[in-house]
Amino acid sequence: MPNINFLKRKREKGYDKMKESEVEKSPVIYIVLAWLFVSIPLMWGIYQVVLRSLPLFAGS
Amino acid sequence: MIPPAALAIHLSIGQVYAFSVFNLPLSQIIGVTVSAPADWKLTTIGWIFSIAIVFLGLSAAVFGKWLERVGPRKAMFVAALCFSGGFFVSALGVHLHQIWIVYLGYGVLGGIGLGIGYISPVSTLIKWFPDRPGMATGMAIMGFGGGAMIGSPLAVALLDYFSSPISVGVSETFLVMGAIYFSLLMFGVVTVRIPPEGWKPENFVPSSKPGKLITSNHVDADTALKTPQFWLLWVILCVNVTAGIGVLGQASPMIQEMFEGVITAEAAAGFVGLLSLFNLIGRFFWSSLSDKIGRKTVYAIYFGLGLLMYALIPSLGRLDTAILFVIGFGIIMSMYGGGFATIPAYLRDLFGTYQVGAIHGRLLTAWSTAGILGPVLVNYIREIQINAGVDKAEAYTVTMYIMAGLLLIGLVCNYLVKEVDAKHQLFKEKKREGL
């Protein structure tokens, strides 16, 4: 169940400027999804690089 | 949520390092399988990347203060519009076969997106992680290094998909990439937030005895330009990037010529990819380490160890195996990336957090300068050597020693960095009044 207050605040004007009392931890599921969103393409890119570098070691 | 937001921005704009993937297809738009006389020359196409990098530096310097005023969300949104818009405009330019439209699109518009996007998340991360600013900015700037790792295979896959006997598929690839990067950038836009004034993480107690170079006050962007510290850091960034970018651009021919008959063109391409990986890891590793051992110490390592490695490269190039050569260059590239990633935290230590994004933006002009200096130094010195009858494999020796000399300048500049004079500092009360 998503945190309703969290979603509601997201829609408020000027959300990127928070007040002291508004600082609270984001729901864990959001954090996990956010990290997955950026790390999947990054890992795919790293895998491609490692794959392409194999001939270097074969040549050596 | 803030680190992935920042990473999303940098992973997207880091695509610029992979732009060379388009060089060949852009030179065959009319001829499709071979370059026709009416096709663009590679030298003409090379300007697209150069214009983008120049506009990166200019826009970071010009829009830094605006970013501090409007906040990271609006700035990131503008960066998203400009960067992805650059792809769309370039797609039109390719479709109409008008190079000036591509210059205007990816070069100018995309370059502005790069500059604003690069500095947008940095000051926000420093404010969220006052306890580990090096690690936080390293994480984001690591994304810029990783951007090419995604951008390059993505572009290759899309070009394969869209190419046909009558088209190289660049225009369609630009459209799809623009849409993909806009989505990734918008994830950063909707997720980013800045903390309230004076926010501290749980259980974080600022040290009562902060390091000598770590200020608890602030210096505004205009005043920072009048301090010797800013210009010392400018030179530090410039020489570190000049040395790194110079050899990065020549990495493929260098390893093939130094290990002739051992390293094939395919293996050399793998070497370049591996250097990008070291560059990426270095951005996170060294900047995180700087939180523990201090910014000045970590830059002393970059320059001291870097100097030693550059001086050793010609000897490593004479060995039968390329493994030590690859490791040596990997360490150099990790410190090249580390230099980029640690600089925002160094700025924060010296000038405070008030306008650190704007100061960082102005410092990035050192990057634009190095982007021209590095390749020019390496290419011209090599050419002079070869014309003088020096063997191709040996032609890089002088270049390496010159790069080591550049790092010596950086080492001296780093040694000269002292705390900012109190007369330049805005005290906290004045800062709150909006001064």
PDB file of N, CA, C and O in Angstrom, chain B residues 269-311:
ATOM      1  N   ALA B 269      39.770  -2.160 -29.157  1.00  0.00           N
ATOM      2  CA  ALA B 269      38.441  -1.606 -28.849  1.00  0.00           C
ATOM      3  C   ALA B 269      38.018  -2.058 -27.444  1.00  0.00           C
ATOM      4  O   ALA B 269      37.421  -1.292 -26.681  1.00  0.00           O
ATOM      5  N   GLY B 270      38.355  -3.299 -27.109  1.00  0.00           N
ATOM      6  CA  GLY B 270      38.083  -3.813 -25.765  1.00  0.00           C
ATOM      7  C   GLY B 270      38.861  -3.047 -24.717  1.00  0.00           C
ATOM      8  O   GLY B 270      38.362  -2.762 -23.624  1.00  0.00           O
ATOM      9  N   PHE B 271      40.094  -2.665 -25.068  1.00  0.00           N
ATOM     10  CA  PHE B 271      40.946  -1.879 -24.164  1.00  0.00           C
ATOM     11  C   PHE B 271      40.292  -0.525 -23.855  1.00  0.00           C
ATOM     12  O   PHE B 271      40.226  -0.099 -22.704  1.00  0.00           O
ATOM     13  N   VAL B 272      39.765   0.135 -24.894  1.00  0.00           N
ATOM     14  CA  VAL B 272      39.112   1.438 -24.712  1.00  0.00           C
ATOM     15  C   VAL B 272      37.893   1.292 -23.793  1.00  0.00           C
ATOM     16  O   VAL B 272      37.677   2.099 -22.890  1.00  0.00           O
ATOM     17  N   GLY B 273      37.133   0.211 -24.010  1.00  0.00           N
ATOM     18  CA  GLY B 273      35.960  -0.031 -23.163  1.00  0.00           C
ATOM     19  C   GLY B 273      36.362  -0.260 -21.724  1.00  0.00           C
ATOM     20  O   GLY B 273      35.732   0.264 -20.788  1.00  0.00           O
ATOM     21  N   LEU B 274      37.445  -1.002 -21.545  1.00  0.00           N
ATOM     22  CA  LEU B 274      37.931  -1.303 -20.192  1.00  0.00           C
ATOM     23  C   LEU B 274      38.395  -0.029 -19.478  1.00  0.00           C
ATOM     24  O   LEU B 274      38.187   0.134 -18.273  1.00  0.00           O
ATOM     25  N   LEU B 275      38.996   0.878 -20.235  1.00  0.00           N
ATOM     26  CA  LEU B 275      39.422   2.158 -19.646  1.00  0.00           C
ATOM     27  C   LEU B 275      38.209   2.938 -19.139  1.00  0.00           C
ATOM     28  O   LEU B 275      38.268   3.582 -18.091  1.00  0.00           O
ATOM     29  N   SER B 276      37.095   2.870 -19.889  1.00  0.00           N
ATOM     30  CA  SER B 276      35.862   3.544 -19.445  1.00  0.00           C
ATOM     31  C   SER B 276      35.389   2.955 -18.121  1.00  0.00           C
ATOM     32  O   SER B 276      34.885   3.674 -17.253  1.00  0.00           O
ATOM     33  N   LEU B 277      35.569   1.637 -17.980  1.00  0.00           N
ATOM     34  CA  LEU B 277      35.143   0.982 -16.745  1.00  0.00           C
ATOM     35  C   LEU B 277      36.015   1.440 -15.561  1.00  0.00           C
ATOM     36  O   LEU B 277      35.503   1.732 -14.476  1.00  0.00           O
ATOM     37  N   PHE B 278      37.318   1.539 -15.787  1.00  0.00           N
ATOM     38  CA  PHE B 278      38.215   2.054 -14.746  1.00  0.00           C
ATOM     39  C   PHE B 278      37.862   3.506 -14.404  1.00  0.00           C
ATOM     40  O   PHE B 278      37.888   3.913 -13.247  1.00  0.00           O
ATOM     41  N   ASN B 279      37.541   4.268 -15.434  1.00  0.00           N
ATOM     42  CA  ASN B 279      37.144   5.665 -15.271  1.00  0.00           C
ATOM     43  C   ASN B 279      35.908   5.747 -14.353  1.00  0.00           C
ATOM     44  O   ASN B 279      35.870   6.526 -13.404  1.00  0.00           O
ATOM     45  N   LEU B 280      34.943   4.860 -14.622  1.00  0.00           N
ATOM     46  CA  LEU B 280      33.697   4.828 -13.840  1.00  0.00           C
ATOM     47  C   LEU B 280      33.971   4.423 -12.383  1.00  0.00           C
ATOM     48  O   LEU B 280      33.525   5.086 -11.445  1.00  0.00           O
ATOM     49  N   ILE B 281      34.736   3.363 -12.195  1.00  0.00           N
ATOM     50  CA  ILE B 281      35.018   2.880 -10.837  1.00  0.00           C
ATOM     51  C   ILE B 281      35.804   3.942 -10.052  1.00  0.00           C
ATOM     52  O   ILE B 281      35.524   4.201  -8.886  1.00  0.00           O
ATOM     53  N   GLY B 282      36.761   4.573 -10.742  1.00  0.00           N
ATOM     54  CA  GLY B 282      37.589   5.593 -10.085  1.00  0.00           C
ATOM     55  C   GLY B 282      36.762   6.758  -9.571  1.00  0.00           C
ATOM     56  O   GLY B 282      37.056   7.327  -8.527  1.00  0.00           O
ATOM     57  N   ARG B 283      35.732   7.105 -10.314  1.00  0.00           N
ATOM     58  CA  ARG B 283      34.894   8.233  -9.903  1.00  0.00           C
ATOM     59  C   ARG B 283      34.262   7.971  -8.538  1.00  0.00           C
ATOM     60  O   ARG B 283      34.173   8.863  -7.709  1.00  0.00           O
ATOM     61  N   PHE B 284      33.831   6.754  -8.319  1.00  0.00           N
ATOM     62  CA  PHE B 284      33.198   6.439  -7.040  1.00  0.00           C
ATOM     63  C   PHE B 284      34.242   6.148  -5.959  1.00  0.00           C
ATOM     64  O   PHE B 284      34.166   6.653  -4.846  1.00  0.00           O
ATOM     65  N   PHE B 285      35.243   5.337  -6.312  1.00  0.00           N
ATOM     66  CA  PHE B 285      36.224   4.894  -5.327  1.00  0.00           C
ATOM     67  C   PHE B 285      37.030   6.063  -4.745  1.00  0.00           C
ATOM     68  O   PHE B 285      37.074   6.266  -3.532  1.00  0.00           O
ATOM     69  N   TRP B 286      37.651   6.851  -5.619  1.00  0.00           N
ATOM     70  CA  TRP B 286      38.539   7.912  -5.129  1.00  0.00           C
ATOM     71  C   TRP B 286      37.778   9.008  -4.395  1.00  0.00           C
ATOM     72  O   TRP B 286      38.256   9.538  -3.383  1.00  0.00           O
ATOM     73  N   SER B 287      36.603   9.372  -4.914  1.00  0.00           N
ATOM     74  CA  SER B 287      35.865  10.461  -4.249  1.00  0.00           C
ATOM     75  C   SER B 287      35.346   9.994  -2.892  1.00  0.00           C
ATOM     76  O   SER B 287      35.297  10.775  -1.943  1.00  0.00           O
ATOM     77  N   SER B 288      34.975   8.698  -2.767  1.00  0.00           N
ATOM     78  CA  SER B 288      34.550   8.172  -1.458  1.00  0.00           C
ATOM     79  C   SER B 288      35.746   8.161  -0.504  1.00  0.00           C
ATOM     80  O   SER B 288      35.615   8.494   0.671  1.00  0.00           O
ATOM     81  N   LEU B 289      36.908   7.771  -1.042  1.00  0.00           N
ATOM     82  CA  LEU B 289      38.110   7.749  -0.204  1.00  0.00           C
ATOM     83  C   LEU B 289      38.464   9.156   0.295  1.00  0.00           C
ATOM     84  O   LEU B 289      38.966   9.319   1.422  1.00  0.00           O
ATOM     85  N   SER B 290      38.140  10.161  -0.526  1.00  0.00           N
ATOM     86  CA  SER B 290      38.472  11.540  -0.132  1.00  0.00           C
ATOM     87  C   SER B 290      37.705  11.985   1.117  1.00  0.00           C
ATOM     88  O   SER B 290      38.150  12.882   1.828  1.00  0.00           O
ATOM     89  N   ASP B 291      36.549  11.354   1.382  1.00  0.00           N
ATOM     90  CA  ASP B 291      35.810  11.665   2.619  1.00  0.00           C
ATOM     91  C   ASP B 291      36.604  11.216   3.844  1.00  0.00           C
ATOM     92  O   ASP B 291      36.442  11.752   4.928  1.00  0.00           O
ATOM     93  N   LYS B 292      37.408  10.170   3.660  1.00  0.00           N
ATOM     94  CA  LYS B 292      38.174   9.620   4.793  1.00  0.00           C
ATOM     95  C   LYS B 292      39.522  10.319   4.942  1.00  0.00           C
ATOM     96  O   LYS B 292      39.929  10.646   6.047  1.00  0.00           O
ATOM     97  N   ILE B 293      40.224  10.508   3.824  1.00  0.00           N
ATOM     98  CA  ILE B 293      41.608  10.991   3.943  1.00  0.00           C
ATOM     99  C   ILE B 293      41.776  12.456   3.542  1.00  0.00           C
ATOM    100  O   ILE B 293      42.869  12.996   3.659  1.00  0.00           O
ATOM    101  N   GLY B 294      40.700  13.077   3.101  1.00  0.00           N
ATOM    102  CA  GLY B 294      40.758  14.505   2.752  1.00  0.00           C
ATOM    103  C   GLY B 294      40.996  14.718   1.273  1.00  0.00           C
ATOM    104  O   GLY B 294      41.618  13.910   0.598  1.00  0.00           O
ATOM    105  N   ARG B 295      40.449  15.853   0.787  1.00  0.00           N
ATOM    106  CA  ARG B 295      40.507  16.154  -0.644  1.00  0.00           C
ATOM    107  C   ARG B 295      41.947  16.429  -1.106  1.00  0.00           C
ATOM    108  O   ARG B 295      42.379  15.968  -2.150  1.00  0.00           O
ATOM    109  N   LYS B 296      42.684  17.181  -0.272  1.00  0.00           N
ATOM    110  CA  LYS B 296      44.045  17.562  -0.672  1.00  0.00           C
ATOM    111  C   LYS B 296      44.938  16.319  -0.792  1.00  0.00           C
ATOM    112  O   LYS B 296      45.731  16.199  -1.728  1.00  0.00           O
ATOM    113  N   THR B 297      44.760  15.380   0.136  1.00  0.00           N
ATOM    114  CA  THR B 297      45.570  14.155   0.109  1.00  0.00           C
ATOM    115  C   THR B 297      45.243  13.334  -1.130  1.00  0.00           C
ATOM    116  O   THR B 297      46.148  12.810  -1.790  1.00  0.00           O
ATOM    117  N   VAL B 298      43.950  13.223  -1.432  1.00  0.00           N
ATOM    118  CA  VAL B 298      43.572  12.373  -2.564  1.00  0.00           C
ATOM    119  C   VAL B 298      44.076  12.979  -3.892  1.00  0.00           C
ATOM    120  O   VAL B 298      44.522  12.255  -4.782  1.00  0.00           O
ATOM    121  N   TYR B 299      44.062  14.308  -4.008  1.00  0.00           N
ATOM    122  CA  TYR B 299      44.614  14.927  -5.224  1.00  0.00           C
ATOM    123  C   TYR B 299      46.129  14.768  -5.275  1.00  0.00           C
ATOM    124  O   TYR B 299      46.710  14.631  -6.355  1.00  0.00           O
ATOM    125  N   ALA B 300      46.770  14.772  -4.094  1.00  0.00           N
ATOM    126  CA  ALA B 300      48.225  14.534  -4.064  1.00  0.00           C
ATOM    127  C   ALA B 300      48.513  13.118  -4.583  1.00  0.00           C
ATOM    128  O   ALA B 300      49.500  12.897  -5.287  1.00  0.00           O
ATOM    129  N   ILE B 301      47.629  12.166  -4.266  1.00  0.00           N
ATOM    130  CA  ILE B 301      47.792  10.795  -4.788  1.00  0.00           C
ATOM    131  C   ILE B 301      47.600  10.785  -6.310  1.00  0.00           C
ATOM    132  O   ILE B 301      48.384  10.186  -7.040  1.00  0.00           O
ATOM    133  N   TYR B 302      46.521  11.473  -6.796  1.00  0.00           N
ATOM    134  CA  TYR B 302      46.270  11.508  -8.246  1.00  0.00           C
ATOM    135  C   TYR B 302      47.532  11.982  -8.975  1.00  0.00           C
ATOM    136  O   TYR B 302      47.942  11.406  -9.976  1.00  0.00           O
ATOM    137  N   PHE B 303      48.088  13.077  -8.469  1.00  0.00           N
ATOM    138  CA  PHE B 303      49.210  13.680  -9.188  1.00  0.00           C
ATOM    139  C   PHE B 303      50.526  12.936  -8.942  1.00  0.00           C
ATOM    140  O   PHE B 303      51.311  12.753  -9.864  1.00  0.00           O
ATOM    141  N   GLY B 304      50.756  12.523  -7.696  1.00  0.00           N
ATOM    142  CA  GLY B 304      52.001  11.816  -7.379  1.00  0.00           C
ATOM    143  C   GLY B 304      52.059  10.449  -8.044  1.00  0.00           C
ATOM    144  O   GLY B 304      52.992  10.133  -8.792  1.00  0.00           O
ATOM    145  N   LEU B 305      51.032   9.637  -7.817  1.00  0.00           N
ATOM    146  CA  LEU B 305      50.981   8.296  -8.407  1.00  0.00           C
ATOM    147  C   LEU B 305      50.824   8.383  -9.929  1.00  0.00           C
ATOM    148  O   LEU B 305      51.428   7.616 -10.682  1.00  0.00           O
ATOM    149  N   GLY B 306      50.006   9.367 -10.374  1.00  0.00           N
ATOM    150  CA  GLY B 306      49.782   9.556 -11.807  1.00  0.00           C
ATOM    151  C   GLY B 306      51.085   9.874 -12.526  1.00  0.00           C
ATOM    152  O   GLY B 306      51.372   9.314 -13.590  1.00  0.00           O
ATOM    153  N   LEU B 307      51.862  10.757 -11.925  1.00  0.00           N
ATOM    154  CA  LEU B 307      53.157  11.136 -12.492  1.00  0.00           C
ATOM    155  C   LEU B 307      54.043   9.897 -12.674  1.00  0.00           C
ATOM    156  O   LEU B 307      54.648   9.682 -13.723  1.00  0.00           O
ATOM    157  N   LEU B 308      54.068   9.087 -11.637  1.00  0.00           N
ATOM    158  CA  LEU B 308      54.873   7.859 -11.666  1.00  0.00           C
ATOM    159  C   LEU B 308      54.379   6.909 -12.770  1.00  0.00           C
ATOM    160  O   LEU B 308      55.171   6.340 -13.526  1.00  0.00           O
ATOM    161  N   MET B 309      53.043   6.764 -12.869  1.00  0.00           N
ATOM    162  CA  MET B 309      52.471   5.844 -13.853  1.00  0.00           C
ATOM    163  C   MET B 309      52.755   6.315 -15.287  1.00  0.00           C
ATOM    164  O   MET B 309      53.112   5.515 -16.141  1.00  0.00           O
ATOM    165  N   TYR B 310      52.574   7.622 -15.540  1.00  0.00           N
ATOM    166  CA  TYR B 310      52.854   8.148 -16.892  1.00  0.00           C
ATOM    167  C   TYR B 310      54.321   7.930 -17.253  1.00  0.00           C
ATOM    168  O   TYR B 310      54.655   7.595 -18.386  1.00  0.00           O
ATOM    169  N   ALA B 311      55.196   8.121 -16.269  1.00  0.00           N
ATOM    170  CA  ALA B 311      56.624   7.943 -16.532  1.00  0.00           C
ATOM    171  C   ALA B 311      56.957   6.465 -16.793  1.00  0.00           C
ATOM    172  O   ALA B 311      57.896   6.157 -17.512  1.00  0.00           O
TER     173      ALA B 311
END
